[in-house]
Amino acid sequence: MTHRTSILALTSAALLCATALSASAATLRYANQGDLKSLDPYTLNETTANAHLGHVYEGLTRRGKDLAIEPGLAESWEILDDGKRWRFNLRQGVTFQNGNPFTADDVLFSADRVRATGSNFQTRVPADAEFVKVDDYTVDVVLPTPNPILNAQWDTWYIMDQEWAVEHGVEMPTPASAETPSFAALNANGTGPFSITVHEPGVRTVFTRNDDWWDEPEHNLDEIVFTPIASDATRVAALLSGEVDVIEPVPVQDIERVRASDRADVLTGPELRTIFLGFDQDRDELLYSNVEGENPFKDPRVREAFMRAIDADLIRDRVMRGLSTPSALMIAPELFAYSDQFERTAYDPDRARALLAEAGYPDGFEVGMDCPNDRYVNDEAICQGVVSMLARVGVRVNLNAQPKAQYFAKVLRSGGYDTSFYLLGWTPGTFDSHNVLNDLHGCRTEGSPRGETNLGGYCNEEVDALIDRILVESDEDARNALIEQAYEITTSEFAYVPLHQQALAWGVASGVELVQRADNQVLLYWARKGE
C-alpha cells in the first residue's frame, strides 16, 4: 500500500554518526521524561512503553529501520482460503530468557491473553480470529472475513511464555489501573536481545545483553540503564554533563543550546503522532462540570466552538517554537493519500462564542480537563494554552495535569474512562487510517475491542459500517475513498479537536549512533557507543 512508501521516505534512517566507534561493548545510559511502570507487555499501549519492552519481548513480526514489516518470531506467512486464513511458520530454536522453548502454544496463549479483560492491546488481534495449532511451529489464524492488514501491528503484540505465566499466576493481563503490581508487572521473560535484570519503578531499569538471542545483534552494548527524569532542565543537564548518553525528548527551548555544546547533538524529524483533544460525548451528565442534568459535549455546536476557540498556529509558534504542524485530521498527512482534501477549521473565537450561545451556554460553562505532564512534547504547556484560549470564549477549565502513570490509569477503559475533557496523542499501530477510525472513532460496545481508546465515547453507526468495509477492501483507490467518507463524517461532527503532529527531538551524546524512526520508538538494540 502507498502508506508504506510514504513512511520509507519519511524515515530514511536519520543516523547520527559522531566519532569513530569502537567495536567494544558498552553501557548506554538513557533518560526519558516518563516512567516505565509495568513490565507486563499488555498493560499500556503507549509508544515509549512499547519501545522499552521491545528490547525484551518480540512479536511474530517486527518493523525495520524504515518501518517496513519484517519476519520476527514468525519466519514467514501466507494467506490462504481467499484471505480468510493466514498461516504463520514459527521460528525454531528460539528460547525465552528463562530457557523455555518458544512454540505454537505460546502464540495461542498470547492471543487469548492480549484479548482478555485488563489488556490495553485488545485491538491488536481481532476478537473473532481463531488461532489453530497445526503443529509446534505452525499456527493458522482463521477469520470470518478477509483482513489484509491482520498483522500490520503485530510488531508490538509481544509473545509471552505460557509456562512462565502459569507458573507465576499471571495468565491474565495487568490493567493500567491496578493498584498492586502483578509478577508480570515487575518481571519480564521474553525472547528479545536484552533481558531486564533490575526494575525499580520510578528509579531505574537495567536491560542486560541476551547472549542467547536467536538473531545477530547490531548493537555493541553490554547493558542499557534507563532512568526516568521528569524535569526538563535536569534531563538536559544530565546529557550535557555526560551523566546520560541519550535523552528523549529534548525540550524545544533547549535544542539550540544542546546543539551548541561540544558534548551532544539533537536528532530532529517529523513524527507520525497526532496530538488532539477529546470530549466525553457518552454520559448524560459530565463527571467534572458545573452543568447539571445534561452533557454540553453531546451538542456538536459546543464541540465546534471548542475547535474554533483554539489557535493551533499560536500553539505551534509560542508553545512548540515552530516544531509542530497543525493538523486538520486525526492522522498524519503522510499516512493518508487524500489528506490534502481536508482543511483545518479556522480559528474564530467570535464564532465560538456564538455557537456556545446557540447551544444554550451564552455564559459558557465549567469543565475539568485531564492532561499528562510527562508524556508528549510540552504536554502540560499545551493544556495550559488551551485553558487560556477557552477562557476567552467563556469556558472555565479546571486543569488536572499529572504523570502519565496516574493519567492513563484514570482515563483508559480500565479506569472507567474517568474524564470529561482530555489531551491525548495517537500514532496508529498499523500506520493506517483503519486503526485511527477503529480505535478512536468506533462505537464502544460491551465485549468488543472496537473503540478501546475512544475515551469520550463518540459513536456513529455509519462510521462503524465504513470501518468494517475499509478493513476488508483490498483495492487501494476504493479503500481510500471509504476512508475519506469516514473522515468527512467525523470532522463535520467535530468528534475530536486535532491539534498537531509534534516533531521528534532526541538528545544524543557524541560517540553514540542511533536510528531515529518517525514512530518515536527509541530502539537501542540498533545503538552503538564508542569509547
mmCIF file with all atom_site columns, N, CA and C in Angstrom, residues 186-238:
data_model
loop_
_atom_site.group_PDB
_atom_site.id
_atom_site.type_symbol
_atom_site.label_atom_id
_atom_site.label_alt_id
_atom_site.label_comp_id
_atom_site.label_asym_id
_atom_site.label_entity_id
_atom_site.label_seq_id
_atom_site.pdbx_PDB_ins_code
_atom_site.Cartn_x
_atom_site.Cartn_y
_atom_site.Cartn_z
_atom_site.occupancy
_atom_site.B_iso_or_equiv
_atom_site.pdbx_formal_charge
_atom_site.auth_seq_id
_atom_site.auth_comp_id
_atom_site.auth_asym_id
_atom_site.auth_atom_id
_atom_site.pdbx_PDB_model_num
ATOM 1   N N  . LEU A 1 186 ? 6.358  -6.652  37.373 1.00 0.00 ? 186 LEU A N  1
ATOM 2   C CA . LEU A 1 186 ? 7.665  -6.406  37.993 1.00 0.00 ? 186 LEU A CA 1
ATOM 3   C C  . LEU A 1 186 ? 8.783  -7.256  37.406 1.00 0.00 ? 186 LEU A C  1
ATOM 4   N N  . ASN A 1 187 ? 8.420  -8.227  36.566 1.00 0.00 ? 187 ASN A N  1
ATOM 5   C CA . ASN A 1 187 ? 9.409  -9.140  35.982 1.00 0.00 ? 187 ASN A CA 1
ATOM 6   C C  . ASN A 1 187 ? 9.068  -9.362  34.519 1.00 0.00 ? 187 ASN A C  1
ATOM 7   N N  . ALA A 1 188 ? 10.086 -9.708  33.722 1.00 0.00 ? 188 ALA A N  1
ATOM 8   C CA . ALA A 1 188 ? 9.874  -9.918  32.289 1.00 0.00 ? 188 ALA A CA 1
ATOM 9   C C  . ALA A 1 188 ? 10.610 -11.173 31.845 1.00 0.00 ? 188 ALA A C  1
ATOM 10  N N  . ASN A 1 189 ? 10.045 -11.828 30.836 1.00 0.00 ? 189 ASN A N  1
ATOM 11  C CA . ASN A 1 189 ? 10.655 -13.048 30.294 1.00 0.00 ? 189 ASN A CA 1
ATOM 12  C C  . ASN A 1 189 ? 10.298 -13.148 28.821 1.00 0.00 ? 189 ASN A C  1
ATOM 13  N N  . GLY A 1 190 ? 11.140 -12.555 27.982 1.00 0.00 ? 190 GLY A N  1
ATOM 14  C CA . GLY A 1 190 ? 10.876 -12.541 26.555 1.00 0.00 ? 190 GLY A CA 1
ATOM 15  C C  . GLY A 1 190 ? 11.909 -13.321 25.769 1.00 0.00 ? 190 GLY A C  1
ATOM 16  N N  . THR A 1 191 ? 11.892 -13.110 24.472 1.00 0.00 ? 191 THR A N  1
ATOM 17  C CA . THR A 1 191 ? 12.847 -13.779 23.578 1.00 0.00 ? 191 THR A CA 1
ATOM 18  C C  . THR A 1 191 ? 13.820 -12.795 22.952 1.00 0.00 ? 191 THR A C  1
ATOM 19  N N  . GLY A 1 192 ? 13.773 -11.512 23.354 1.00 0.00 ? 192 GLY A N  1
ATOM 20  C CA . GLY A 1 192 ? 14.463 -10.442 22.654 1.00 0.00 ? 192 GLY A CA 1
ATOM 21  C C  . GLY A 1 192 ? 15.937 -10.297 22.962 1.00 0.00 ? 192 GLY A C  1
ATOM 22  N N  . PRO A 1 193 ? 16.573 -9.253  22.406 1.00 0.00 ? 193 PRO A N  1
ATOM 23  C CA . PRO A 1 193 ? 18.024 -9.067  22.502 1.00 0.00 ? 193 PRO A CA 1
ATOM 24  C C  . PRO A 1 193 ? 18.535 -8.663  23.879 1.00 0.00 ? 193 PRO A C  1
ATOM 25  N N  . PHE A 1 194 ? 17.622 -8.247  24.775 1.00 0.00 ? 194 PHE A N  1
ATOM 26  C CA . PHE A 1 194 ? 18.018 -7.879  26.139 1.00 0.00 ? 194 PHE A CA 1
ATOM 27  C C  . PHE A 1 194 ? 17.059 -8.536  27.127 1.00 0.00 ? 194 PHE A C  1
ATOM 28  N N  . SER A 1 195 ? 17.541 -8.721  28.339 1.00 0.00 ? 195 SER A N  1
ATOM 29  C CA . SER A 1 195 ? 16.688 -9.134  29.450 1.00 0.00 ? 195 SER A CA 1
ATOM 30  C C  . SER A 1 195 ? 16.728 -8.027  30.502 1.00 0.00 ? 195 SER A C  1
ATOM 31  N N  . ILE A 1 196 ? 15.696 -7.990  31.341 1.00 0.00 ? 196 ILE A N  1
ATOM 32  C CA . ILE A 1 196 ? 15.656 -6.991  32.413 1.00 0.00 ? 196 ILE A CA 1
ATOM 33  C C  . ILE A 1 196 ? 16.164 -7.646  33.690 1.00 0.00 ? 196 ILE A C  1
ATOM 34  N N  . THR A 1 197 ? 17.243 -7.111  34.220 1.00 0.00 ? 197 THR A N  1
ATOM 35  C CA . THR A 1 197 ? 17.852 -7.674  35.426 1.00 0.00 ? 197 THR A CA 1
ATOM 36  C C  . THR A 1 197 ? 17.566 -6.844  36.675 1.00 0.00 ? 197 THR A C  1
ATOM 37  N N  . VAL A 1 198 ? 17.189 -5.582  36.482 1.00 0.00 ? 198 VAL A N  1
ATOM 38  C CA . VAL A 1 198 ? 16.815 -4.714  37.610 1.00 0.00 ? 198 VAL A CA 1
ATOM 39  C C  . VAL A 1 198 ? 15.619 -3.883  37.157 1.00 0.00 ? 198 VAL A C  1
ATOM 40  N N  . HIS A 1 199 ? 14.588 -3.854  37.978 1.00 0.00 ? 199 HIS A N  1
ATOM 41  C CA . HIS A 1 199 ? 13.453 -2.967  37.681 1.00 0.00 ? 199 HIS A CA 1
ATOM 42  C C  . HIS A 1 199 ? 12.976 -2.339  38.970 1.00 0.00 ? 199 HIS A C  1
ATOM 43  N N  . GLU A 1 200 ? 13.269 -1.066  39.121 1.00 0.00 ? 200 GLU A N  1
ATOM 44  C CA . GLU A 1 200 ? 12.831 -0.274  40.262 1.00 0.00 ? 200 GLU A CA 1
ATOM 45  C C  . GLU A 1 200 ? 11.963 0.852   39.708 1.00 0.00 ? 200 GLU A C  1
ATOM 46  N N  . PRO A 1 201 ? 10.639 0.654   39.667 1.00 0.00 ? 201 PRO A N  1
ATOM 47  C CA . PRO A 1 201 ? 9.756  1.656   39.059 1.00 0.00 ? 201 PRO A CA 1
ATOM 48  C C  . PRO A 1 201 ? 9.985  3.044   39.637 1.00 0.00 ? 201 PRO A C  1
ATOM 49  N N  . GLY A 1 202 ? 10.135 4.003   38.746 1.00 0.00 ? 202 GLY A N  1
ATOM 50  C CA . GLY A 1 202 ? 10.377 5.370   39.164 1.00 0.00 ? 202 GLY A CA 1
ATOM 51  C C  . GLY A 1 202 ? 11.824 5.685   39.445 1.00 0.00 ? 202 GLY A C  1
ATOM 52  N N  . VAL A 1 203 ? 12.695 4.662   39.470 1.00 0.00 ? 203 VAL A N  1
ATOM 53  C CA . VAL A 1 203 ? 14.100 4.863   39.804 1.00 0.00 ? 203 VAL A CA 1
ATOM 54  C C  . VAL A 1 203 ? 14.993 4.469   38.626 1.00 0.00 ? 203 VAL A C  1
ATOM 55  N N  . ARG A 1 204 ? 14.987 3.201   38.251 1.00 0.00 ? 204 ARG A N  1
ATOM 56  C CA . ARG A 1 204 ? 15.818 2.753   37.129 1.00 0.00 ? 204 ARG A CA 1
ATOM 57  C C  . ARG A 1 204 ? 15.391 1.359   36.707 1.00 0.00 ? 204 ARG A C  1
ATOM 58  N N  . THR A 1 205 ? 15.693 1.057   35.448 1.00 0.00 ? 205 THR A N  1
ATOM 59  C CA . THR A 1 205 ? 15.516 -0.280  34.899 1.00 0.00 ? 205 THR A CA 1
ATOM 60  C C  . THR A 1 205 ? 16.776 -0.623  34.127 1.00 0.00 ? 205 THR A C  1
ATOM 61  N N  . VAL A 1 206 ? 17.332 -1.796  34.364 1.00 0.00 ? 206 VAL A N  1
ATOM 62  C CA . VAL A 1 206 ? 18.574 -2.218  33.719 1.00 0.00 ? 206 VAL A CA 1
ATOM 63  C C  . VAL A 1 206 ? 18.276 -3.351  32.744 1.00 0.00 ? 206 VAL A C  1
ATOM 64  N N  . PHE A 1 207 ? 18.641 -3.137  31.498 1.00 0.00 ? 207 PHE A N  1
ATOM 65  C CA . PHE A 1 207 ? 18.498 -4.133  30.441 1.00 0.00 ? 207 PHE A CA 1
ATOM 66  C C  . PHE A 1 207 ? 19.883 -4.729  30.166 1.00 0.00 ? 207 PHE A C  1
ATOM 67  N N  . THR A 1 208 ? 20.025 -6.041  30.246 1.00 0.00 ? 208 THR A N  1
ATOM 68  C CA . THR A 1 208 ? 21.310 -6.705  30.057 1.00 0.00 ? 208 THR A CA 1
ATOM 69  C C  . THR A 1 208 ? 21.292 -7.516  28.764 1.00 0.00 ? 208 THR A C  1
ATOM 70  N N  . ARG A 1 209 ? 22.379 -7.481  28.044 1.00 0.00 ? 209 ARG A N  1
ATOM 71  C CA . ARG A 1 209 ? 22.509 -8.173  26.762 1.00 0.00 ? 209 ARG A CA 1
ATOM 72  C C  . ARG A 1 209 ? 22.140 -9.647  26.908 1.00 0.00 ? 209 ARG A C  1
ATOM 73  N N  . ASN A 1 210 ? 21.323 -10.145 25.998 1.00 0.00 ? 210 ASN A N  1
ATOM 74  C CA . ASN A 1 210 ? 20.931 -11.555 25.970 1.00 0.00 ? 210 ASN A CA 1
ATOM 75  C C  . ASN A 1 210 ? 21.818 -12.289 24.976 1.00 0.00 ? 210 ASN A C  1
ATOM 76  N N  . ASP A 1 211 ? 22.800 -12.987 25.479 1.00 0.00 ? 211 ASP A N  1
ATOM 77  C CA . ASP A 1 211 ? 23.748 -13.684 24.607 1.00 0.00 ? 211 ASP A CA 1
ATOM 78  C C  . ASP A 1 211 ? 23.129 -14.878 23.892 1.00 0.00 ? 211 ASP A C  1
ATOM 79  N N  . ASP A 1 212 ? 21.946 -15.290 24.318 1.00 0.00 ? 212 ASP A N  1
ATOM 80  C CA . ASP A 1 212 ? 21.272 -16.426 23.674 1.00 0.00 ? 212 ASP A CA 1
ATOM 81  C C  . ASP A 1 212 ? 20.212 -15.988 22.670 1.00 0.00 ? 212 ASP A C  1
ATOM 82  N N  . TRP A 1 213 ? 20.203 -14.717 22.338 1.00 0.00 ? 213 TRP A N  1
ATOM 83  C CA . TRP A 1 213 ? 19.232 -14.231 21.364 1.00 0.00 ? 213 TRP A CA 1
ATOM 84  C C  . TRP A 1 213 ? 19.426 -14.927 20.022 1.00 0.00 ? 213 TRP A C  1
ATOM 85  N N  . TRP A 1 214 ? 18.337 -15.233 19.363 1.00 0.00 ? 214 TRP A N  1
ATOM 86  C CA . TRP A 1 214 ? 18.367 -16.009 18.130 1.00 0.00 ? 214 TRP A CA 1
ATOM 87  C C  . TRP A 1 214 ? 18.941 -15.244 16.938 1.00 0.00 ? 214 TRP A C  1
ATOM 88  N N  . ASP A 1 215 ? 18.927 -13.896 16.990 1.00 0.00 ? 215 ASP A N  1
ATOM 89  C CA . ASP A 1 215 ? 19.366 -13.104 15.844 1.00 0.00 ? 215 ASP A CA 1
ATOM 90  C C  . ASP A 1 215 ? 20.763 -12.532 16.074 1.00 0.00 ? 215 ASP A C  1
ATOM 91  N N  . GLU A 1 216 ? 21.312 -11.914 15.041 1.00 0.00 ? 216 GLU A N  1
ATOM 92  C CA . GLU A 1 216 ? 22.649 -11.324 15.115 1.00 0.00 ? 216 GLU A CA 1
ATOM 93  C C  . GLU A 1 216 ? 22.544 -9.883  15.591 1.00 0.00 ? 216 GLU A C  1
ATOM 94  N N  . PRO A 1 217 ? 23.126 -9.525  16.733 1.00 0.00 ? 217 PRO A N  1
ATOM 95  C CA . PRO A 1 217 ? 22.989 -8.146  17.241 1.00 0.00 ? 217 PRO A CA 1
ATOM 96  C C  . PRO A 1 217 ? 23.703 -7.139  16.336 1.00 0.00 ? 217 PRO A C  1
ATOM 97  N N  . GLU A 1 218 ? 23.101 -5.946  16.235 1.00 0.00 ? 218 GLU A N  1
ATOM 98  C CA . GLU A 1 218 ? 23.756 -4.832  15.552 1.00 0.00 ? 218 GLU A CA 1
ATOM 99  C C  . GLU A 1 218 ? 24.345 -3.846  16.550 1.00 0.00 ? 218 GLU A C  1
ATOM 100 N N  . HIS A 1 219 ? 23.912 -3.924  17.800 1.00 0.00 ? 219 HIS A N  1
ATOM 101 C CA . HIS A 1 219 ? 24.429 -3.016  18.835 1.00 0.00 ? 219 HIS A CA 1
ATOM 102 C C  . HIS A 1 219 ? 25.753 -3.540  19.384 1.00 0.00 ? 219 HIS A C  1
ATOM 103 N N  . ASN A 1 220 ? 26.420 -2.725  20.169 1.00 0.00 ? 220 ASN A N  1
ATOM 104 C CA . ASN A 1 220 ? 27.650 -3.169  20.847 1.00 0.00 ? 220 ASN A CA 1
ATOM 105 C C  . ASN A 1 220 ? 27.537 -2.939  22.354 1.00 0.00 ? 220 ASN A C  1
ATOM 106 N N  . LEU A 1 221 ? 26.332 -3.109  22.890 1.00 0.00 ? 221 LEU A N  1
ATOM 107 C CA . LEU A 1 221 ? 26.059 -2.768  24.286 1.00 0.00 ? 221 LEU A CA 1
ATOM 108 C C  . LEU A 1 221 ? 26.069 -3.999  25.179 1.00 0.00 ? 221 LEU A C  1
ATOM 109 N N  . ASP A 1 222 ? 26.646 -3.842  26.364 1.00 0.00 ? 222 ASP A N  1
ATOM 110 C CA . ASP A 1 222 ? 26.509 -4.839  27.424 1.00 0.00 ? 222 ASP A CA 1
ATOM 111 C C  . ASP A 1 222 ? 25.198 -4.651  28.164 1.00 0.00 ? 222 ASP A C  1
ATOM 112 N N  . GLU A 1 223 ? 24.857 -3.385  28.397 1.00 0.00 ? 223 GLU A N  1
ATOM 113 C CA . GLU A 1 223 ? 23.636 -3.099  29.141 1.00 0.00 ? 223 GLU A CA 1
ATOM 114 C C  . GLU A 1 223 ? 23.123 -1.710  28.814 1.00 0.00 ? 223 GLU A C  1
ATOM 115 N N  . ILE A 1 224 ? 21.842 -1.519  29.081 1.00 0.00 ? 224 ILE A N  1
ATOM 116 C CA . ILE A 1 224 ? 21.177 -0.220  28.967 1.00 0.00 ? 224 ILE A CA 1
ATOM 117 C C  . ILE A 1 224 ? 20.629 0.110   30.350 1.00 0.00 ? 224 ILE A C  1
ATOM 118 N N  . VAL A 1 225 ? 20.924 1.277   30.840 1.00 0.00 ? 225 VAL A N  1
ATOM 119 C CA . VAL A 1 225 ? 20.394 1.726   32.128 1.00 0.00 ? 225 VAL A CA 1
ATOM 120 C C  . VAL A 1 225 ? 19.418 2.860   31.859 1.00 0.00 ? 225 VAL A C  1
ATOM 121 N N  . PHE A 1 226 ? 18.154 2.593   32.098 1.00 0.00 ? 226 PHE A N  1
ATOM 122 C CA . PHE A 1 226 ? 17.110 3.603   31.889 1.00 0.00 ? 226 PHE A CA 1
ATOM 123 C C  . PHE A 1 226 ? 16.779 4.278   33.205 1.00 0.00 ? 226 PHE A C  1
ATOM 124 N N  . THR A 1 227 ? 16.761 5.611   33.178 1.00 0.00 ? 227 THR A N  1
ATOM 125 C CA . THR A 1 227 ? 16.407 6.402   34.350 1.00 0.00 ? 227 THR A CA 1
ATOM 126 C C  . THR A 1 227 ? 15.334 7.415   33.962 1.00 0.00 ? 227 THR A C  1
ATOM 127 N N  . PRO A 1 228 ? 14.186 7.408   34.613 1.00 0.00 ? 228 PRO A N  1
ATOM 128 C CA . PRO A 1 228 ? 13.191 8.453   34.335 1.00 0.00 ? 228 PRO A CA 1
ATOM 129 C C  . PRO A 1 228 ? 13.625 9.774   34.970 1.00 0.00 ? 228 PRO A C  1
ATOM 130 N N  . ILE A 1 229 ? 13.628 10.854  34.177 1.00 0.00 ? 229 ILE A N  1
ATOM 131 C CA . ILE A 1 229 ? 13.946 12.191  34.675 1.00 0.00 ? 229 ILE A CA 1
ATOM 132 C C  . ILE A 1 229 ? 12.852 13.122  34.185 1.00 0.00 ? 229 ILE A C  1
ATOM 133 N N  . ALA A 1 230 ? 11.916 13.448  35.058 1.00 0.00 ? 230 ALA A N  1
ATOM 134 C CA . ALA A 1 230 ? 10.751 14.228  34.664 1.00 0.00 ? 230 ALA A CA 1
ATOM 135 C C  . ALA A 1 230 ? 11.093 15.677  34.358 1.00 0.00 ? 230 ALA A C  1
ATOM 136 N N  . SER A 1 231 ? 12.028 16.250  35.093 1.00 0.00 ? 231 SER A N  1
ATOM 137 C CA . SER A 1 231 ? 12.371 17.659  34.930 1.00 0.00 ? 231 SER A CA 1
ATOM 138 C C  . SER A 1 231 ? 13.136 17.878  33.627 1.00 0.00 ? 231 SER A C  1
ATOM 139 N N  . ASP A 1 232 ? 12.640 18.789  32.791 1.00 0.00 ? 232 ASP A N  1
ATOM 140 C CA . ASP A 1 232 ? 13.326 19.099  31.543 1.00 0.00 ? 232 ASP A CA 1
ATOM 141 C C  . ASP A 1 232 ? 14.751 19.586  31.793 1.00 0.00 ? 232 ASP A C  1
ATOM 142 N N  . ALA A 1 233 ? 14.883 20.518  32.723 1.00 0.00 ? 233 ALA A N  1
ATOM 143 C CA . ALA A 1 233 ? 16.206 21.106  32.994 1.00 0.00 ? 233 ALA A CA 1
ATOM 144 C C  . ALA A 1 233 ? 17.185 20.056  33.498 1.00 0.00 ? 233 ALA A C  1
ATOM 145 N N  . THR A 1 234 ? 16.729 19.186  34.377 1.00 0.00 ? 234 THR A N  1
ATOM 146 C CA . THR A 1 234 ? 17.608 18.144  34.928 1.00 0.00 ? 234 THR A CA 1
ATOM 147 C C  . THR A 1 234 ? 17.996 17.142  33.854 1.00 0.00 ? 234 THR A C  1
ATOM 148 N N  . ARG A 1 235 ? 17.052 16.810  32.972 1.00 0.00 ? 235 ARG A N  1
ATOM 149 C CA . ARG A 1 235 ? 17.331 15.844  31.907 1.00 0.00 ? 235 ARG A CA 1
ATOM 150 C C  . ARG A 1 235 ? 18.377 16.402  30.930 1.00 0.00 ? 235 ARG A C  1
ATOM 151 N N  . VAL A 1 236 ? 18.235 17.650  30.548 1.00 0.00 ? 236 VAL A N  1
ATOM 152 C CA . VAL A 1 236 ? 19.211 18.275  29.640 1.00 0.00 ? 236 VAL A CA 1
ATOM 153 C C  . VAL A 1 236 ? 20.565 18.403  30.325 1.00 0.00 ? 236 VAL A C  1
ATOM 154 N N  . ALA A 1 237 ? 20.564 18.791  31.597 1.00 0.00 ? 237 ALA A N  1
ATOM 155 C CA . ALA A 1 237 ? 21.833 18.910  32.331 1.00 0.00 ? 237 ALA A CA 1
ATOM 156 C C  . ALA A 1 237 ? 22.543 17.571  32.424 1.00 0.00 ? 237 ALA A C  1
ATOM 157 N N  . ALA A 1 238 ? 21.788 16.490  32.598 1.00 0.00 ? 238 ALA A N  1
ATOM 158 C CA . ALA A 1 238 ? 22.395 15.162  32.666 1.00 0.00 ? 238 ALA A CA 1
ATOM 159 C C  . ALA A 1 238 ? 23.061 14.795  31.344 1.00 0.00 ? 238 ALA A C  1
#
